[in-house]
PDB file of C-alpha atoms and ligand atoms in Angstrom:
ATOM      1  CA  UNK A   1      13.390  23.103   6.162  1.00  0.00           C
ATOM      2  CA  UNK A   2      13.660  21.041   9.076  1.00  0.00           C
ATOM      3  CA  UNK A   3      14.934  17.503  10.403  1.00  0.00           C
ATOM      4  CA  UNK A   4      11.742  15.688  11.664  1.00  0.00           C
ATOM      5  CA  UNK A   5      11.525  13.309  14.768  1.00  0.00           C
ATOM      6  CA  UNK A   6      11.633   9.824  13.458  1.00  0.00           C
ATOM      7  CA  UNK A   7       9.128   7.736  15.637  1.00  0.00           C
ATOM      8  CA  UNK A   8      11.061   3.883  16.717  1.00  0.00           C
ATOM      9  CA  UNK A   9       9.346   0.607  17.073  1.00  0.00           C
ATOM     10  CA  UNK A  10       7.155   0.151  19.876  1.00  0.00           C
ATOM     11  CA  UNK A  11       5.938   3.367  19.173  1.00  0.00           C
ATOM     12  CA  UNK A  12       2.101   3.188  18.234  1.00  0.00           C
ATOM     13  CA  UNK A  13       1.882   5.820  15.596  1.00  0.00           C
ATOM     14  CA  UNK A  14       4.062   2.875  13.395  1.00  0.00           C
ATOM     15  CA  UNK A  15       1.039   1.006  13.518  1.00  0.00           C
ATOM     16  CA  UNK A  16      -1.375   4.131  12.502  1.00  0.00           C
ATOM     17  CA  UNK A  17      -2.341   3.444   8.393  1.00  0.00           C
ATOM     18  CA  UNK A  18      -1.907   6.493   6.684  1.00  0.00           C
ATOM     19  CA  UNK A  19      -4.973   8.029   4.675  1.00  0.00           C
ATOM     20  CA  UNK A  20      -4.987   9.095   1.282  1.00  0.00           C
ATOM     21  CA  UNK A  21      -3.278  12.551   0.365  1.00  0.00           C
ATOM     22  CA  UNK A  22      -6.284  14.937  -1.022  1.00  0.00           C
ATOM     23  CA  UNK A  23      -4.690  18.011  -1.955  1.00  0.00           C
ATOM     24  CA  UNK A  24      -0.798  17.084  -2.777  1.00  0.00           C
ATOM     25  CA  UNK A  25       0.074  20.500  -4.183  1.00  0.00           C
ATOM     26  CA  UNK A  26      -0.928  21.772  -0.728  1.00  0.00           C
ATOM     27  CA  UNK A  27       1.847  24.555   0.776  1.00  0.00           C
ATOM     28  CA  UNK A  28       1.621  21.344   4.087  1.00  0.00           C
ATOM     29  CA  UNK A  29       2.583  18.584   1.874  1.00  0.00           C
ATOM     30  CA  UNK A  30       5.066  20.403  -0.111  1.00  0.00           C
ATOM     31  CA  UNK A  31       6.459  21.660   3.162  1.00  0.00           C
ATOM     32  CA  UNK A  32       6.263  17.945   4.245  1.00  0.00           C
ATOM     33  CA  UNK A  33       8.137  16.821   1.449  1.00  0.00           C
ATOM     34  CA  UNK A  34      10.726  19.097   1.856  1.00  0.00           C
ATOM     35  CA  UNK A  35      11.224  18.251   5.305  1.00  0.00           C
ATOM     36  CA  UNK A  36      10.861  14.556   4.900  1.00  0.00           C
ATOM     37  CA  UNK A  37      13.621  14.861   2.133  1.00  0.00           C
ATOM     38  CA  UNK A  38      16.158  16.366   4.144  1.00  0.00           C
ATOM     39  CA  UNK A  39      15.275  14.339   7.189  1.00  0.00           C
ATOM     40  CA  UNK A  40      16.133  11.007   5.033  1.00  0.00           C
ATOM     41  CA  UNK A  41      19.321  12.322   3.690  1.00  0.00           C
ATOM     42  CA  UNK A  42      20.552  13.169   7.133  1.00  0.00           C
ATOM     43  CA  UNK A  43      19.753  10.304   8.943  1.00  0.00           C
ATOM     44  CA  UNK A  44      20.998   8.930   6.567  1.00  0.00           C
ATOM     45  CA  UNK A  45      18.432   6.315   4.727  1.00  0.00           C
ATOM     46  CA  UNK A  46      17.173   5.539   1.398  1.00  0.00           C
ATOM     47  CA  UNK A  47      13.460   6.180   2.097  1.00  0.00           C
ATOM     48  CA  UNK A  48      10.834   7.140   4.649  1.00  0.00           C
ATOM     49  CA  UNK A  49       7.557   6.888   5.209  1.00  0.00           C
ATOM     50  CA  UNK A  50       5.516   9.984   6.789  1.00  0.00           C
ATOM     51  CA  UNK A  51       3.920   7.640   9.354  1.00  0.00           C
ATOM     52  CA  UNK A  52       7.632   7.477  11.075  1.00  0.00           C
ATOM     53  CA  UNK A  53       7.390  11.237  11.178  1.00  0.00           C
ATOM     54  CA  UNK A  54       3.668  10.678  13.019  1.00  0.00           C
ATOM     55  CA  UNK A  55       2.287  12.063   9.903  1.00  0.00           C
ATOM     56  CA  UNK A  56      -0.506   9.754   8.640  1.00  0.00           C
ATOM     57  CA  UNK A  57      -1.040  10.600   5.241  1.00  0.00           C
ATOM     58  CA  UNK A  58       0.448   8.196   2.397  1.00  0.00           C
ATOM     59  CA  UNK A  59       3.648   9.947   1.025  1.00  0.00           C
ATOM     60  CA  UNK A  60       6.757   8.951   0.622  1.00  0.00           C
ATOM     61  CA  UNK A  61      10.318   9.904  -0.432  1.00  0.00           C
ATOM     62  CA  UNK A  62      12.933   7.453  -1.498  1.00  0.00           C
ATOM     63  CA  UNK A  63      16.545   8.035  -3.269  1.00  0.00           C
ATOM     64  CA  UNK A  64      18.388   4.721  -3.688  1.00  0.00           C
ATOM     65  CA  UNK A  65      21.240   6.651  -5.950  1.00  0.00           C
ATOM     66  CA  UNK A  66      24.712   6.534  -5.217  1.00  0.00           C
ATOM     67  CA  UNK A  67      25.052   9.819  -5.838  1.00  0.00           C
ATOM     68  CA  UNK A  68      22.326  10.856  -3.621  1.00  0.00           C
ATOM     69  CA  UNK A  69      20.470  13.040  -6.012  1.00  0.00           C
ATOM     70  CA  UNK A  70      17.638  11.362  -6.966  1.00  0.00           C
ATOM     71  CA  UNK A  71      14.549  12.370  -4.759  1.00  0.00           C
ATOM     72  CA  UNK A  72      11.543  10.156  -5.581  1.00  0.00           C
ATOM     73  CA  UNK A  73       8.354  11.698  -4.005  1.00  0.00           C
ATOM     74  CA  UNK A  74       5.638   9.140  -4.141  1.00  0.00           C
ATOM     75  CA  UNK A  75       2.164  10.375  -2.765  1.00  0.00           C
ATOM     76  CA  UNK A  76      -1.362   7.989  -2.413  1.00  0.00           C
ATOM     77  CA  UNK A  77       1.491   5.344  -3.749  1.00  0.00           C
ATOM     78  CA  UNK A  78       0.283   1.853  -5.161  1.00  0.00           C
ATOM     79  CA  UNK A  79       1.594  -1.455  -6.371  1.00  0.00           C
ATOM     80  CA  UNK A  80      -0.252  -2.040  -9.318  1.00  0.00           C
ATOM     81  CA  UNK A  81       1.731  -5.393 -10.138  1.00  0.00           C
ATOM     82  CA  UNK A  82       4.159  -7.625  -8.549  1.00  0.00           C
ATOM     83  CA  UNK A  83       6.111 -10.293  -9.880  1.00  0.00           C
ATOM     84  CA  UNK A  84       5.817 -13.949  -8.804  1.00  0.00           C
ATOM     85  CA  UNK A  85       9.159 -14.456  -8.523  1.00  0.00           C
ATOM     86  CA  UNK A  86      10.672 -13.078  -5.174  1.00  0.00           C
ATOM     87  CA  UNK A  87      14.004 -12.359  -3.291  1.00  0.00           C
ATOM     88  CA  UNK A  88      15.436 -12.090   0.096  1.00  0.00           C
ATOM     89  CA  UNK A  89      17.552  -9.039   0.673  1.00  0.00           C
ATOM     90  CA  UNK A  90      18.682  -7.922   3.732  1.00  0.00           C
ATOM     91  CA  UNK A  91      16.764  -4.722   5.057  1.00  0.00           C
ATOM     92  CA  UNK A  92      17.346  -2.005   7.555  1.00  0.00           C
ATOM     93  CA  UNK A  93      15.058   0.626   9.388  1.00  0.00           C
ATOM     94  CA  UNK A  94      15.570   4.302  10.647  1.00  0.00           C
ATOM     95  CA  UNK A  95      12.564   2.999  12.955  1.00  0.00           C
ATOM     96  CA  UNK A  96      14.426  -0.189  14.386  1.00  0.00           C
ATOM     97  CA  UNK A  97      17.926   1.330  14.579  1.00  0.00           C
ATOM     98  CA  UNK A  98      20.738  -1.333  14.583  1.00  0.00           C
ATOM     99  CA  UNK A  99      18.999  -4.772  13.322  1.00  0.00           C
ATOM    100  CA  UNK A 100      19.290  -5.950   9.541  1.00  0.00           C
ATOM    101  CA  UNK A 101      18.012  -8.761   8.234  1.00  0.00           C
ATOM    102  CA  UNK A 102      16.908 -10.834   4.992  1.00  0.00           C
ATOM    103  CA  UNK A 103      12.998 -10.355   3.639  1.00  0.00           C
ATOM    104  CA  UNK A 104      11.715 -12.241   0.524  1.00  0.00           C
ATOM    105  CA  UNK A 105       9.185  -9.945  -1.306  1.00  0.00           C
ATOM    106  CA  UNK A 106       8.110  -9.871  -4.987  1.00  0.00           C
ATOM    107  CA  UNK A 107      11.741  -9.089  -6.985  1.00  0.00           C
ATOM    108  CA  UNK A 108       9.417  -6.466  -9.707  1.00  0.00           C
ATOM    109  CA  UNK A 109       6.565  -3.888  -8.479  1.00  0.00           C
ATOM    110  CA  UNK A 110       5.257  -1.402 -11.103  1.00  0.00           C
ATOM    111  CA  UNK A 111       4.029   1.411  -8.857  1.00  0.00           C
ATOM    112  CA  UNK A 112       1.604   4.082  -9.485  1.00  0.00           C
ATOM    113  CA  UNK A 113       1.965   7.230  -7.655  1.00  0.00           C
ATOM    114  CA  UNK A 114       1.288  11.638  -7.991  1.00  0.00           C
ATOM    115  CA  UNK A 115       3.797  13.838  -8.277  1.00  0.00           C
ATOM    116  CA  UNK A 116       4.419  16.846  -6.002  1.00  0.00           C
ATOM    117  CA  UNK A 117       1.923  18.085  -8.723  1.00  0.00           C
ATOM    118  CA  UNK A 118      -0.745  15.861  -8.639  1.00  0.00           C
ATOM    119  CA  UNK A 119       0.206  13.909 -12.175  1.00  0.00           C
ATOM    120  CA  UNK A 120       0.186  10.327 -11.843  1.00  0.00           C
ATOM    121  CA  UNK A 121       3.130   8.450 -13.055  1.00  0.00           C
ATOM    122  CA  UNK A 122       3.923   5.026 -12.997  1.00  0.00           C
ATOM    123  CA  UNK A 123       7.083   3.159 -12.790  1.00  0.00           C
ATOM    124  CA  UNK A 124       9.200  -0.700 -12.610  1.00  0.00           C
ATOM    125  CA  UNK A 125      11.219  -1.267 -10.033  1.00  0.00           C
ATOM    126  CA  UNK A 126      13.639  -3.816  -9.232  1.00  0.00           C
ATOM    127  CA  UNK A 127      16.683  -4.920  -6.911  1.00  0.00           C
ATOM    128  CA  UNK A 128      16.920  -2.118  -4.094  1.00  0.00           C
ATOM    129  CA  UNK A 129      14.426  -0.052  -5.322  1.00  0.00           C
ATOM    130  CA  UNK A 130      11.670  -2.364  -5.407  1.00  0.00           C
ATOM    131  CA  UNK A 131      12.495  -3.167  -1.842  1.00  0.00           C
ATOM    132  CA  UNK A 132      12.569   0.052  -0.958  1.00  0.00           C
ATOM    133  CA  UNK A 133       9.011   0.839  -2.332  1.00  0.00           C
ATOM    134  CA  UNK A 134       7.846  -2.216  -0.849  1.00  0.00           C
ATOM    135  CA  UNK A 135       9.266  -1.203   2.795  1.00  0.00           C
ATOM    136  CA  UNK A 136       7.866   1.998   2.437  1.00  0.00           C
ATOM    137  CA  UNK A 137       4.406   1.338   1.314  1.00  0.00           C
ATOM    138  CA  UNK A 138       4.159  -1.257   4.303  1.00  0.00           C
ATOM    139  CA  UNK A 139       5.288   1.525   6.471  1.00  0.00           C
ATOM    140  CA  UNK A 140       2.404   3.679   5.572  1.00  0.00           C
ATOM    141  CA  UNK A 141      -0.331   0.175   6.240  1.00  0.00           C
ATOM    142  CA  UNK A 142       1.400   0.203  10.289  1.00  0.00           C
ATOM    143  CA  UNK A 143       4.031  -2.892   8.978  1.00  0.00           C
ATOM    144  CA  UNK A 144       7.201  -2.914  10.322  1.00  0.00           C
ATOM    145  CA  UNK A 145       9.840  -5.219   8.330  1.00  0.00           C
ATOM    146  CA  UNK A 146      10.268  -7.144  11.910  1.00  0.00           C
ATOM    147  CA  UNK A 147       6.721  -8.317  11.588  1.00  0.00           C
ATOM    148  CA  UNK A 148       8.019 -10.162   7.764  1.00  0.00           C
ATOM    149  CA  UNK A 149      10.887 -12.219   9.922  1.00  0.00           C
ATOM    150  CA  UNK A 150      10.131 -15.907  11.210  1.00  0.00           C
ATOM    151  CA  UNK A 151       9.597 -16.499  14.418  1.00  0.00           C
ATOM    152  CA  UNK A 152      13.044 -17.532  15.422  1.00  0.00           C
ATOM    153  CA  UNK A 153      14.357 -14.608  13.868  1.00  0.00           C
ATOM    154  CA  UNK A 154      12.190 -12.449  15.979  1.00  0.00           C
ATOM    155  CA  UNK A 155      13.196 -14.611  19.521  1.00  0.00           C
ATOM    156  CA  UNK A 156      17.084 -13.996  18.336  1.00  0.00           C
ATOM    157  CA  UNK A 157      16.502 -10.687  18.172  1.00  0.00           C
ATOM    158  CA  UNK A 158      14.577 -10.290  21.087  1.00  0.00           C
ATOM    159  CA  UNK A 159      16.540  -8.275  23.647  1.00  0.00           C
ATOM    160  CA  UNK A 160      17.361  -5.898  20.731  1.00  0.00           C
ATOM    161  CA  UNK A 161      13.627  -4.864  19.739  1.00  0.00           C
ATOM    162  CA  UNK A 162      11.803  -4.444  22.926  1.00  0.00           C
TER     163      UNK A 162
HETATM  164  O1  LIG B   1      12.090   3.189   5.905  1.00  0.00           O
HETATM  165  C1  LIG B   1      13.165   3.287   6.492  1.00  0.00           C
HETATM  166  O2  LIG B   1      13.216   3.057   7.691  1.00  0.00           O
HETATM  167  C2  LIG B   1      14.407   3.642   5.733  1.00  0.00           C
HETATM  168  C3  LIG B   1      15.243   2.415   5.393  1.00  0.00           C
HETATM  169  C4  LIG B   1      14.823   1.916   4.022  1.00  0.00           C
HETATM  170  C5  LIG B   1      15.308   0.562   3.598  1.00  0.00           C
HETATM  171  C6  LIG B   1      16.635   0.190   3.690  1.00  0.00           C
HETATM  172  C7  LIG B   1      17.058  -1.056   3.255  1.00  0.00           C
HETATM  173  C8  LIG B   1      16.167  -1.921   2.701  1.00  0.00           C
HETATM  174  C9  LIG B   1      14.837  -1.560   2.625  1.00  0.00           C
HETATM  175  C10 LIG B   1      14.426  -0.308   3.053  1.00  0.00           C
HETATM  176  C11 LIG B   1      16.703   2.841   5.400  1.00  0.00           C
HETATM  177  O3  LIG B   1      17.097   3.677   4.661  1.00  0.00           O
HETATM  178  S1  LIG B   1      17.766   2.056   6.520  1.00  0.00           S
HETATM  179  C12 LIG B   1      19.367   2.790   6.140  1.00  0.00           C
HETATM  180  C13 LIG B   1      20.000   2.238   4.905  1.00  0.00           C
HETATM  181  O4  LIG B   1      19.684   1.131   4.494  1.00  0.00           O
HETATM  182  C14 LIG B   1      21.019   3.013   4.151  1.00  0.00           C
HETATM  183  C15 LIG B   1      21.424   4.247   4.562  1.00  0.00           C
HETATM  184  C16 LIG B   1      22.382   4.963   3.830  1.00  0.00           C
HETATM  185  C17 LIG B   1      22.917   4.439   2.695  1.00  0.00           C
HETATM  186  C18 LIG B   1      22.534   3.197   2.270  1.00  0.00           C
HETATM  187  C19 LIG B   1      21.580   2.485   2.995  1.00  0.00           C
HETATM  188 ZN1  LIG B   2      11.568   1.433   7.730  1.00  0.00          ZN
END
């Protein structure tokens, strides 16, 4: 295993969308995973996105547990559904070390995703988890949760993101 380079904002392969996985039992991707995994735990965050790794393929591993023993691999990842209600909660990046702020998005996602198998699953989300999906999935579409905050937001904190 290995801890990957995670790429930080202003780098352009953030803004490189991520094509579709075609072979996710591949020895690469499960390689990838593994990597990714141990990459997230040490940095340490609750998800990441290949493209911060300058991987552009749409996978993604998330554990929001306390105990930090839940891996969640989510390849070709979708939101199939998203509530109308939303929330603000305050967000963080491994990619834009050191700024946290609030982002409304959808409180509910149901997601459909394959397995490190191929199988598709599908599952709810809610409070951190759904933002952590959400965060994630914009990660692999070149979004950075900086681009979600108003525009005074942004000038305040200027000298801290460029
Ligand atoms: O995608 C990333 O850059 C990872 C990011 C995910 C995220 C955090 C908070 C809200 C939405 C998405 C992080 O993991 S930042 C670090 C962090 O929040 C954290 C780290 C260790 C324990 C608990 C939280
Ligand atoms: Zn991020």
């Amino acid at each position: 295993m290995a801890i990957l380079k995670i790429a930080r904002m202003g780098h352009p392969v953030l803004r490189s969308p991520a094509q579709p996985v075609k072979d996710p039992t591949a020895t690469e991707i499960r390689r990838l995973v593994q990597d990714m995994a141990e990459t997230m735990y040490e940095a340490p965050g609750i998800g990441l996105a290949a493209t911060q790794v300058d991987v552009h393929e749409q996978l993604i591993v998330i554990d929001t547990s306390e105990a930090r023993d839940q891996l969640r691999v989510l390849i070709n990842p979708e939101i199939i559904w998203a509530s109308e209600e939303r929330q603000v909660y305050e967000e963080g990046c491994l990619s834009v070390p050191g700024i946290y702020d609030g982002v409304e998005r959808p409180s509910r996602v149901r997601v459909r995703a394959l397995d490190v198998e191929g199988n598709p699953y599908e599952f709810d989300a809610d409070g951190l988890l759904a933002v952590c999906v959400q965060h994630e999935i914009d990660h692999l579409n070149g979004i950075l949760f900086v681009d979600k905050m108003g525009r005074i937001r942004k000038e305040f904190f200027k000298n801290c993101l460029y």
